[in-house]
Amino acid sequence: MKYIASVCPLIMLLIPLKSVAQDDLISRQIGAVKEIHQVDQVVHFSTSDNEDVQISVLAPAIVRVRITAPDVPVNPSYAVVQNCLLDFNKMIKGDKEITLLTDSLKIVVQKKPLRIDFFNSKGEWLDGDEPSLGVSRQGKEITSFRKLTNDEKFIGLGEKTGPLNRRGQSYVNWNTDAPGYGMNADPLYSTLPYFIGIQSKRVFGIFFDNSHKSFFNFGGSTDDTMYFFGAEGGVMNYYFFGSSSVAGQIKDYTWLTGRMEIPPLWSLGYQQCRYSYMSQQQLLSVAGRMRQDSIPCDVIYCDIDYMNGYRVFTWNPTTYANPKALTDSLKAKGMHLVTIIDPGIKIDSNGYQPYITGLKSHFFVRYPGGKPYTGSVWAGRSHFPDFTRDSVRKWWGRNFKVLTDNGVTGFWNDMNEPAAWGQNIPLLVEFGEGKNTVTLKEARNIYGMQMARATFEGTRSLLNNNRPFVLTRAAYSGIQRYSAIWTGDNNSTNDHMLLAYRLINSMGLTGVPFDGVDIGGFIGNPSPELMVRWMSLGAYTPLFRSHTAKGNTSHEPWSWGEDNEILMRQSIQTRYRLLPYLYSAFFEASETGIPINRTLAIDYTHDNEVYNSSFENEFLFGSYMLVAPVSSSDKVEQVYLPTGAWYRFGNDEKIEGNKAIWAASPLNDLPVFIKASAIIPMQNVIQSTADKGDGIMHLNIWYGDISSNFNYYEDDGLSYQYRQGDYYKRVISFNPHGREITLQNVQGKYASRFHSVKLILHGFPAGSQYTINGQSEKIVENGLVQVVSFQNDNGKISVRW
Ligand code: MIG
């Protein structure tokens, strides 16, 4: 161009430079509304610059905005599971603006130029387009620029480093294999493009459903004048959420993108992994040592070395010669085996069926023209299944038979960003078929999710009526329907241990309640102190899995000296004592999407201390336990306790909240605090969830002056029979003013494994007399607690004092 211009100025004048520039180089902002029409329930605004701006309503507080060239068909979304639209209550056409109303939201569309603002039903402004930029295009890129207020904070976006409050930060979504990632590394492995904006009194949320490489900037480099998000391609397609609380936001977001099923109970036990247990003898000896040393454990893992030359869906014929015998003896110990699976399928036409059938059926992602893409991974040169296609997912799922027939019940999906050595898979590689063909640009961020989906759907049908456990590294919004997430290759450092809780708490905000990190760190060796501390935090992590890289010190609890083993055993025992509480929390997550690890921003949204960098890692574990992650070197630490009264877990010291306190944090006593009025069902220590225990529920209640309810849930922990009514549900209530604790009537057909209840009352008025269903009952005082026991009858049980 430059050459032509200098040689021949006349030609330059004739080339329509302006439009080239407009399309590719200089940005363009959406113009004025030209015309409004409605197609079914979708209101379309056509603009002077030929954009089609579509606004529709899915629920009173959930509105979709979609901006495209006219007649671009609506692609099915990988994330969204709801597609019924409602009518707006009303459309008011004014000279300058059009107003759309739902029961909870008012959407005002300014006509010249088109700009959209969202208000709640009280007419209070929530969020909206930045006036001068609005939605802008630059080439294929499309960006929504939005107003930023002085008091605004942002939380969410899933697996992202950096602070809880993302104000002033910017991020990219491009699923990436990030071994040993730094404290501020971005992007990591998954794409969860939902965030919540928090103003001094109000909240709103936005889910940007676009799988291209996307970016989010919360006022970083824009001098606090605006924030923006966008993508390199595709459609400006976002859902605006108007629920007025963070919990309501999460409920609505998970209504839209789905919720996780109740996981198998065993997957909530302690999980021991390493890269790799090299033989079934080695693996069994680790399992045996768990039992010998009385370390509760439910799960043990096979990393890639169990395979034959890293060929997926094979077993190594010498080191894992008899996998069925292996899982049988694990089963006898009450343990489950989880095996890793990578997406790459080794190019090997010598009888290796996954390769032969995959190639014959054209199941692999390909270059334009159809030649399968080849990349190198563990198995050497490999092809990669096209998980965007239903037929490929079904075929992938059937391949698990070689694992399920051998008693494997858990499936670990690694390398699904997808990763290949060198990381740079050509962007033109194709996925899908016919008119649904897309390139890596659009498929990368959903690839891992579709692999996890294929794994989940396939193994669920192979395991008949039993629930599979699936764990994935890469993900996209909606992944919770299929899988748990772990945060990849972290480092054995205190900083990483603390970062872990920001990642997990943030993924909880974006709909994924079941997450974990490699306890002890994947890369490097932790000090024994760090290992002990990390294990104590592990007990309060949804996925409790210890893992490390090849060549590192073993992470098994006995590898750290006898004293440290005692401490680690205690931490794991704490986890097992808490399982009735934790399982109920997972049930709640399956019903509402509310995560297990809850950043304090959920319940204490407008308390600024929650976002203070000294306290931002704190979280509630379930409804009632506040956990403060503390570095292994700090033996006393400042902990912020939000408003209300709290009790230190372990010694029941009562502390008034709404302030920071110095909390002792020795390695054997992680700072954990119980909210006053907490109801926490526990049990005796068991060695595995296959062990039914002594049949006594330890129902702990900490006195407080507000009423509370706990939804207790139980089922067989293994199967889908709960869908046939085989569950056991009961509301447990504490009412300090009426001086009553109630176990309401049981719902469901399942018989609880607890035949009796030991009610353990913390901080209750001394000298109280207790009655159970009107009969006076003897109380045993035990230090600070009072204990009363009774049969766990299904009818209503009332305890009064
Ligand atoms: O290139 O399977 O994040 O957990 O142990 C490394 C070997 C491949 C990366 C995973 C890690 C796993 C390892 N994998």
Short mmCIF file of N, CA, C and O in Angstrom, two decimals, residues 183 490-502 517-518 520-537 617 628-635 637 665 667 670:
data_model
loop_
_atom_site.label_atom_id
_atom_site.label_comp_id
_atom_site.label_asym_id
_atom_site.label_seq_id
_atom_site.Cartn_x
_atom_site.Cartn_y
_atom_site.Cartn_z
N MET A 183 2.31 -15.46 40.45
CA MET A 183 1.23 -14.90 41.27
C MET A 183 0.27 -14.05 40.46
O MET A 183 -0.88 -13.87 40.85
N ASN A 490 0.44 -25.73 40.27
CA ASN A 490 0.82 -24.68 41.22
C ASN A 490 2.21 -24.98 41.79
O ASN A 490 2.82 -26.00 41.50
N ASN A 491 2.68 -24.09 42.62
CA ASN A 491 4.03 -24.22 43.20
C ASN A 491 3.95 -24.47 44.70
O ASN A 491 3.00 -24.04 45.36
N SER A 492 5.00 -25.10 45.22
CA SER A 492 5.05 -25.41 46.65
C SER A 492 5.52 -24.20 47.44
O SER A 492 6.62 -24.19 48.00
N THR A 493 4.72 -23.16 47.46
CA THR A 493 5.08 -21.96 48.21
C THR A 493 3.88 -21.48 49.02
O THR A 493 2.73 -21.78 48.69
N ASN A 494 4.17 -20.71 50.05
CA ASN A 494 3.09 -20.12 50.84
C ASN A 494 2.20 -19.22 49.99
O ASN A 494 0.99 -19.23 50.13
N ASP A 495 2.83 -18.44 49.11
CA ASP A 495 2.04 -17.54 48.27
C ASP A 495 1.03 -18.32 47.44
O ASP A 495 -0.12 -17.90 47.27
N HIS A 496 1.47 -19.45 46.90
CA HIS A 496 0.55 -20.26 46.10
C HIS A 496 -0.55 -20.86 46.95
O HIS A 496 -1.70 -20.95 46.52
N MET A 497 -0.19 -21.27 48.16
CA MET A 497 -1.22 -21.83 49.05
C MET A 497 -2.31 -20.78 49.32
O MET A 497 -3.50 -21.10 49.32
N LEU A 498 -1.90 -19.54 49.50
CA LEU A 498 -2.88 -18.49 49.79
C LEU A 498 -3.65 -18.11 48.52
O LEU A 498 -4.87 -17.93 48.55
N LEU A 499 -2.94 -18.02 47.41
CA LEU A 499 -3.59 -17.74 46.13
C LEU A 499 -4.69 -18.77 45.84
O LEU A 499 -5.75 -18.43 45.31
N ALA A 500 -4.41 -20.02 46.24
CA ALA A 500 -5.36 -21.10 45.98
C ALA A 500 -6.76 -20.72 46.42
O ALA A 500 -7.75 -21.00 45.74
N TYR A 501 -6.86 -20.04 47.59
CA TYR A 501 -8.20 -19.76 48.11
C TYR A 501 -8.85 -18.61 47.38
O TYR A 501 -10.07 -18.57 47.26
N ARG A 502 -8.06 -17.72 46.81
CA ARG A 502 -8.69 -16.71 45.94
C ARG A 502 -9.22 -17.38 44.67
O ARG A 502 -10.30 -17.04 44.20
N VAL A 517 -6.97 -27.59 44.69
CA VAL A 517 -5.61 -27.31 44.22
C VAL A 517 -4.74 -28.47 44.66
O VAL A 517 -5.11 -29.23 45.55
N ASP A 518 -3.59 -28.60 44.05
CA ASP A 518 -2.66 -29.66 44.47
C ASP A 518 -2.14 -29.29 45.86
O ASP A 518 -1.36 -28.34 46.01
N GLY A 520 0.07 -29.11 48.88
CA GLY A 520 1.52 -29.24 49.00
C GLY A 520 2.23 -28.63 47.81
O GLY A 520 3.43 -28.38 47.86
N GLY A 521 1.48 -28.41 46.72
CA GLY A 521 2.08 -27.80 45.53
C GLY A 521 2.59 -28.85 44.57
O GLY A 521 3.12 -29.89 44.97
N PHE A 522 2.43 -28.58 43.27
CA PHE A 522 2.84 -29.53 42.23
C PHE A 522 4.32 -29.39 41.92
O PHE A 522 5.04 -30.37 41.79
N ILE A 523 4.77 -28.15 41.80
CA ILE A 523 6.15 -27.91 41.38
C ILE A 523 6.98 -27.49 42.59
O ILE A 523 6.61 -26.55 43.30
N GLY A 524 8.06 -28.21 42.82
CA GLY A 524 8.92 -27.90 43.96
C GLY A 524 8.54 -28.75 45.17
O GLY A 524 7.58 -29.51 45.13
N ASN A 525 9.34 -28.62 46.22
CA ASN A 525 9.08 -29.36 47.45
C ASN A 525 8.72 -28.39 48.57
O ASN A 525 9.44 -27.44 48.81
N PRO A 526 7.60 -28.65 49.24
CA PRO A 526 7.24 -27.78 50.35
C PRO A 526 8.12 -28.10 51.56
O PRO A 526 8.63 -29.21 51.68
N SER A 527 8.26 -27.13 52.44
CA SER A 527 8.87 -27.45 53.73
C SER A 527 7.85 -28.29 54.48
O SER A 527 6.65 -28.22 54.19
N PRO A 528 8.31 -29.07 55.49
CA PRO A 528 7.32 -29.83 56.27
C PRO A 528 6.25 -28.92 56.87
O PRO A 528 5.07 -29.27 56.88
N GLU A 529 6.64 -27.74 57.30
CA GLU A 529 5.66 -26.81 57.87
C GLU A 529 4.60 -26.41 56.86
O GLU A 529 3.41 -26.35 57.17
N LEU A 530 5.05 -26.11 55.65
CA LEU A 530 4.09 -25.72 54.61
C LEU A 530 3.15 -26.89 54.30
O LEU A 530 1.94 -26.72 54.15
N MET A 531 3.74 -28.09 54.23
CA MET A 531 2.92 -29.27 53.94
C MET A 531 1.84 -29.45 55.02
O MET A 531 0.67 -29.71 54.71
N VAL A 532 2.25 -29.29 56.26
CA VAL A 532 1.31 -29.48 57.37
C VAL A 532 0.21 -28.42 57.32
O VAL A 532 -0.98 -28.71 57.46
N ARG A 533 0.61 -27.18 57.10
CA ARG A 533 -0.39 -26.10 57.05
C ARG A 533 -1.35 -26.32 55.88
O ARG A 533 -2.56 -26.16 56.00
N TRP A 534 -0.78 -26.69 54.74
CA TRP A 534 -1.60 -26.84 53.54
C TRP A 534 -2.62 -27.97 53.74
O TRP A 534 -3.78 -27.88 53.35
N MET A 535 -2.15 -29.03 54.41
CA MET A 535 -3.07 -30.14 54.67
C MET A 535 -4.20 -29.68 55.58
O MET A 535 -5.35 -30.09 55.42
N SER A 536 -3.88 -28.80 56.53
CA SER A 536 -4.95 -28.35 57.44
C SER A 536 -5.96 -27.50 56.68
O SER A 536 -7.15 -27.52 56.97
N LEU A 537 -5.50 -26.77 55.68
CA LEU A 537 -6.43 -26.01 54.85
C LEU A 537 -7.21 -26.93 53.91
O LEU A 537 -8.37 -26.67 53.58
N ASN A 617 -8.51 -13.47 51.49
CA ASN A 617 -8.52 -14.93 51.27
C ASN A 617 -9.52 -15.66 52.16
O ASN A 617 -9.75 -16.84 51.99
N ALA A 628 -9.60 -18.90 57.91
CA ALA A 628 -8.60 -17.89 57.55
C ALA A 628 -7.33 -18.59 57.10
O ALA A 628 -6.60 -19.15 57.92
N PRO A 629 -7.06 -18.60 55.79
CA PRO A 629 -5.80 -19.19 55.33
C PRO A 629 -4.63 -18.38 55.88
O PRO A 629 -4.62 -17.16 55.77
N VAL A 630 -3.68 -19.07 56.48
CA VAL A 630 -2.54 -18.38 57.09
C VAL A 630 -1.27 -19.06 56.60
O VAL A 630 -1.19 -20.28 56.54
N SER A 631 -0.28 -18.26 56.27
CA SER A 631 0.98 -18.80 55.79
C SER A 631 1.60 -19.67 56.89
O SER A 631 1.34 -19.48 58.08
N SER A 632 2.43 -20.62 56.50
CA SER A 632 2.96 -21.58 57.48
C SER A 632 3.95 -20.90 58.42
O SER A 632 4.25 -21.42 59.48
N SER A 633 4.46 -19.74 58.04
CA SER A 633 5.45 -19.10 58.92
C SER A 633 4.79 -18.19 59.96
O SER A 633 5.46 -17.77 60.90
N ASP A 634 3.52 -17.87 59.78
CA ASP A 634 2.86 -16.98 60.75
C ASP A 634 2.15 -17.80 61.82
O ASP A 634 1.20 -18.53 61.51
N LYS A 635 2.58 -17.64 63.06
CA LYS A 635 1.98 -18.42 64.13
C LYS A 635 0.96 -17.60 64.90
O LYS A 635 0.34 -18.07 65.86
N GLU A 637 -1.89 -14.46 63.56
CA GLU A 637 -2.26 -13.75 62.33
C GLU A 637 -3.49 -12.89 62.58
O GLU A 637 -4.36 -13.24 63.38
N SER A 665 -2.20 -18.94 65.45
CA SER A 665 -2.30 -19.84 64.30
C SER A 665 -1.14 -20.82 64.26
O SER A 665 -0.41 -20.90 63.28
N LEU A 667 0.70 -24.45 63.89
CA LEU A 667 0.46 -25.41 62.81
C LEU A 667 -0.62 -26.43 63.15
O LEU A 667 -1.23 -26.99 62.25
N LEU A 670 -5.38 -24.26 62.82
CA LEU A 670 -5.71 -23.26 61.81
C LEU A 670 -6.81 -22.36 62.37
O LEU A 670 -7.76 -22.86 62.98
#
